[in-house]
CSV table of C-alpha atoms in Angstrom, one decimal:
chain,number,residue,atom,x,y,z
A,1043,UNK,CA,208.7,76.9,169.3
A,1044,UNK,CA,208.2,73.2,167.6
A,1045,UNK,CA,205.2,72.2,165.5
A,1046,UNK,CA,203.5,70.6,168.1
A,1047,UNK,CA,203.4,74.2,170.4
A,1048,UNK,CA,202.2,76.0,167.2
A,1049,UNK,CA,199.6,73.4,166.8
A,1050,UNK,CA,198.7,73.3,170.1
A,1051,UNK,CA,198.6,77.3,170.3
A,1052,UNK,CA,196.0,76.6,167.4
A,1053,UNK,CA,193.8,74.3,169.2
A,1054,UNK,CA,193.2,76.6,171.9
A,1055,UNK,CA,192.9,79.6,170.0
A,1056,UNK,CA,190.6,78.3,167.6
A,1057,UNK,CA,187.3,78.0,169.8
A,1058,UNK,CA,188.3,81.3,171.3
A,1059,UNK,CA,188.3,83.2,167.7
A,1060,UNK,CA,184.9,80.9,166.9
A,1061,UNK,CA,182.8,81.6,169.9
A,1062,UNK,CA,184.2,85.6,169.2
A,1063,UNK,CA,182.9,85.4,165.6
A,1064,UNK,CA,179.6,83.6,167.4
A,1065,UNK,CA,179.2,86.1,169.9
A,1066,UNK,CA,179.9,89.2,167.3
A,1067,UNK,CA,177.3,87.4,164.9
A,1068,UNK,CA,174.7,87.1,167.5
A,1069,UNK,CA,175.5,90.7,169.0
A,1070,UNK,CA,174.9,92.4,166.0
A,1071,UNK,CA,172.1,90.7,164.8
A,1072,UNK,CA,170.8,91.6,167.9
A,1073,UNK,CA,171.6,95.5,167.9
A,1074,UNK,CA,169.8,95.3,164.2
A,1075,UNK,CA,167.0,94.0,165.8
A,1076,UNK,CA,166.7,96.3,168.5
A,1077,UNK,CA,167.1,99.2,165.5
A,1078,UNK,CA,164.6,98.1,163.6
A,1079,UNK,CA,162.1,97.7,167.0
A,1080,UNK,CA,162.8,101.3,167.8
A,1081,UNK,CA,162.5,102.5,164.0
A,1082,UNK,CA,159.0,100.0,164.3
A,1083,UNK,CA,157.5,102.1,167.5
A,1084,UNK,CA,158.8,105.7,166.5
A,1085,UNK,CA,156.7,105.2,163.1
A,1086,UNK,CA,153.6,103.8,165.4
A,1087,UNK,CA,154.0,106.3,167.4
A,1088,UNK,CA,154.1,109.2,164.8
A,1089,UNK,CA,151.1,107.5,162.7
A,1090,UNK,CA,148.8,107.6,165.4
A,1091,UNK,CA,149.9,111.7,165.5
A,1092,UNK,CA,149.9,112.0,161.8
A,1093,UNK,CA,146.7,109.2,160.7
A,1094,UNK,CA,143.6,111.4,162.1
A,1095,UNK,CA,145.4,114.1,160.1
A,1096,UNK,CA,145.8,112.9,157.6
A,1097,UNK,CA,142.0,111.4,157.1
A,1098,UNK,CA,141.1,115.2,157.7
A,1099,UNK,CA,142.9,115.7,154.4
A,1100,UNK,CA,141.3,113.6,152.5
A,1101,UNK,CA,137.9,114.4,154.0
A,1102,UNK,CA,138.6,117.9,153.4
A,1103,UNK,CA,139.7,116.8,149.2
A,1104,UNK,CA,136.5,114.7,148.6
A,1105,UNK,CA,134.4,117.7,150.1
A,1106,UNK,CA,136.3,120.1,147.7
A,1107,UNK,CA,135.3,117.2,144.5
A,1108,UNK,CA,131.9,116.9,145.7
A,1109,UNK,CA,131.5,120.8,145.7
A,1110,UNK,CA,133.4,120.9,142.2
A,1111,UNK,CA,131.3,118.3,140.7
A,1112,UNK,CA,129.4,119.3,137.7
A,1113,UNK,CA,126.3,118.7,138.9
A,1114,UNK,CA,126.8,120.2,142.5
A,1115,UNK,CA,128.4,123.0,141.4
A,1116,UNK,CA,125.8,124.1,138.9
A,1117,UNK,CA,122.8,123.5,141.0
A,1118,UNK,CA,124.2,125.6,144.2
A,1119,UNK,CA,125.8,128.5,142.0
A,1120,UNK,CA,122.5,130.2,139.8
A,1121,UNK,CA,123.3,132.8,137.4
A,1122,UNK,CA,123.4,136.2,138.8
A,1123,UNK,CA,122.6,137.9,135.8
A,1124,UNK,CA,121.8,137.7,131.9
A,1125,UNK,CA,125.4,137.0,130.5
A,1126,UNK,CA,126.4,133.7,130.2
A,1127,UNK,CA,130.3,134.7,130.1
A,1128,UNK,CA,130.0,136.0,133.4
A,1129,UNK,CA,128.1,132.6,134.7
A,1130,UNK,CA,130.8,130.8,132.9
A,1131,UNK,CA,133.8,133.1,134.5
A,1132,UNK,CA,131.7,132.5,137.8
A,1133,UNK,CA,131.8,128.8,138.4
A,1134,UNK,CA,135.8,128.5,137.2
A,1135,UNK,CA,135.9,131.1,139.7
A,1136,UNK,CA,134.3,129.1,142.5
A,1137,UNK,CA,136.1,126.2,141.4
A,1138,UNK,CA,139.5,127.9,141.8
A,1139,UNK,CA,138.7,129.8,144.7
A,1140,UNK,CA,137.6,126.0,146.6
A,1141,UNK,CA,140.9,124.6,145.2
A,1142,UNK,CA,143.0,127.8,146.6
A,1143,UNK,CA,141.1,126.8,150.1
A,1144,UNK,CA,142.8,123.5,150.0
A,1145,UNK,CA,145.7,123.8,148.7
A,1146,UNK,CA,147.3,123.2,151.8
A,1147,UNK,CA,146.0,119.1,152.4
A,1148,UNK,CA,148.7,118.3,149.5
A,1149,UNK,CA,151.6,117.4,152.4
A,1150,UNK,CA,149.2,115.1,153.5
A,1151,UNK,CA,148.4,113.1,150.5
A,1152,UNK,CA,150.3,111.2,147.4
A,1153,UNK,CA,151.7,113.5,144.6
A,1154,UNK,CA,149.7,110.9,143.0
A,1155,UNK,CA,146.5,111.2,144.7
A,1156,UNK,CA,147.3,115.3,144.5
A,1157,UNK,CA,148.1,115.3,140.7
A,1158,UNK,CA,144.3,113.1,140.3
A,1159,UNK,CA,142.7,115.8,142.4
A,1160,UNK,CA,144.4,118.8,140.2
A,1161,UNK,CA,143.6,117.0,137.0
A,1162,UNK,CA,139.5,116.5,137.9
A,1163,UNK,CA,140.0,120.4,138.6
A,1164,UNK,CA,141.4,121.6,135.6
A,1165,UNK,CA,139.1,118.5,133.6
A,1166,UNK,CA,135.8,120.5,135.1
A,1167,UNK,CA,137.1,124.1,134.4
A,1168,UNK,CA,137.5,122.5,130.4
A,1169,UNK,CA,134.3,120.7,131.1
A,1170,UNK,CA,132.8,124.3,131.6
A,1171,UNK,CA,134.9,126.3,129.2
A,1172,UNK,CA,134.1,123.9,126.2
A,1173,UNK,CA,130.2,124.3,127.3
A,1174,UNK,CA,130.8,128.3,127.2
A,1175,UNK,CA,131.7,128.2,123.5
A,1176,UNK,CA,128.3,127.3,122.2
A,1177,UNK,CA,126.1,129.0,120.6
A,1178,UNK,CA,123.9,129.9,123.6
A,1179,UNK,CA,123.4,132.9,124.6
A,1180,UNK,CA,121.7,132.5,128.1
A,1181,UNK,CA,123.4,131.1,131.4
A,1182,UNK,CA,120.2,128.9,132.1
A,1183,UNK,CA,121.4,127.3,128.4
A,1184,UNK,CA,124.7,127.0,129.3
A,1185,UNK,CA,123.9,125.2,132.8
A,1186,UNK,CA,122.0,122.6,130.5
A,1187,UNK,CA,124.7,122.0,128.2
A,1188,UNK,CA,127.3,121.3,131.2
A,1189,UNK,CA,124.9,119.1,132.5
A,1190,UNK,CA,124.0,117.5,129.5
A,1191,UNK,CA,127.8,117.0,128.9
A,1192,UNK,CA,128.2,115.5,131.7
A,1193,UNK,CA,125.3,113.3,131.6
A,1194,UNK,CA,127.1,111.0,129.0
A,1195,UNK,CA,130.2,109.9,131.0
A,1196,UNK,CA,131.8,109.7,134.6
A,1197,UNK,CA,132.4,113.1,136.1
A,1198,UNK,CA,136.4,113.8,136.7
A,1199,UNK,CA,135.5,114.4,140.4
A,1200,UNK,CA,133.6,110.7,140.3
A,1201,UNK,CA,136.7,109.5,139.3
A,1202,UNK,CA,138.9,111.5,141.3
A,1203,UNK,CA,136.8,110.2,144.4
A,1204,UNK,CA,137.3,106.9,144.0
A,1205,UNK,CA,141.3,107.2,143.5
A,1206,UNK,CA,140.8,108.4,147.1
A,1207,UNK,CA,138.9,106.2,148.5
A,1208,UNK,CA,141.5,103.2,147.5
A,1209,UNK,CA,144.3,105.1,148.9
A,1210,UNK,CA,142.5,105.6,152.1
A,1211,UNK,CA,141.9,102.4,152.3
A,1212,UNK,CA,145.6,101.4,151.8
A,1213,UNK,CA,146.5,103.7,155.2
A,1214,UNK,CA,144.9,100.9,157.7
């Protein structure tokens, strides 16, 4: 073979191995495209299974802070008798016992959002045990003093609520 059969060779091989690398180029942008169209509908598809559940989750959490809130809770559970230690004992226990009822809605939410929610829990229960160490004596005082504690700043539910409310709004 001579240089000029080599080069020749070239020539015509040359647009053959270009429109290849084209063609290859083109292919698999395409196949990535279709992929990521597939992926696209299959997550559609699964958020409009998942979305209403979802919502029901974090319905069912701002019902739970709403019924924890310090003010909710202590008008809807009275005192059931004389000791305030027992009124005190009583609200942490309704508190946990809501909590326990819900515990479930955490798959459907952010460990953020669910680390918020535990946090206005367990800032409510201190809310009520640093109440209970006064000096009163009656569990119609001690339903003041929470109140009156809470009078002064934001409720951890309030602000537990709100969390919720932005990361709801981030799901449309």
């Amino acid at each position: 073979m001579s240089g000029d059969d080599i080069f020749q060779l070239f020539a015509y091989l040359l647009p053959a191995v270009v429109t290849g690398a084209v063609a290859f180029y083109f292919f698999r942008l395409h196949t990535r495209n279709e992929d990521g169209r597939r992926r696209f509908l299959l997550h559609k598809d699964s958020q409009k299974d998942t979305l209403p559940i979802r919502l029901q989750a974090y319905e069912r959490m701002v019902l739970f802070l709403e019924r924890i809130s310090i003010n909710s809770l202590v008008v809807r559970v009275a005192p059931k008798g004389k000791n305030k230690n027992d009124y005190e004992n009583l609200l942490i226990k309704q508190i946990e016992t809501e909590f326990e009822h819900n515990l479930s809605q955490q798959i459907y939410m952010s460990d953020e959002c669910w680390n918020i929610i535990k946090a206005a829990k367990n800032a409510t229960i201190q809310i009520i045990r640093s109440a209970g160490m006064s000096e009163t004596d009656s569990p119609d005082k001690l339903r003041e003093d929470i109140l009156n504690k809470t009078m002064e700043k934001q409720s951890p539910s309030a602000t537990a609520l709100s969390f919720i409310k932005k990361e709801v709004g981030e799901l449309w």
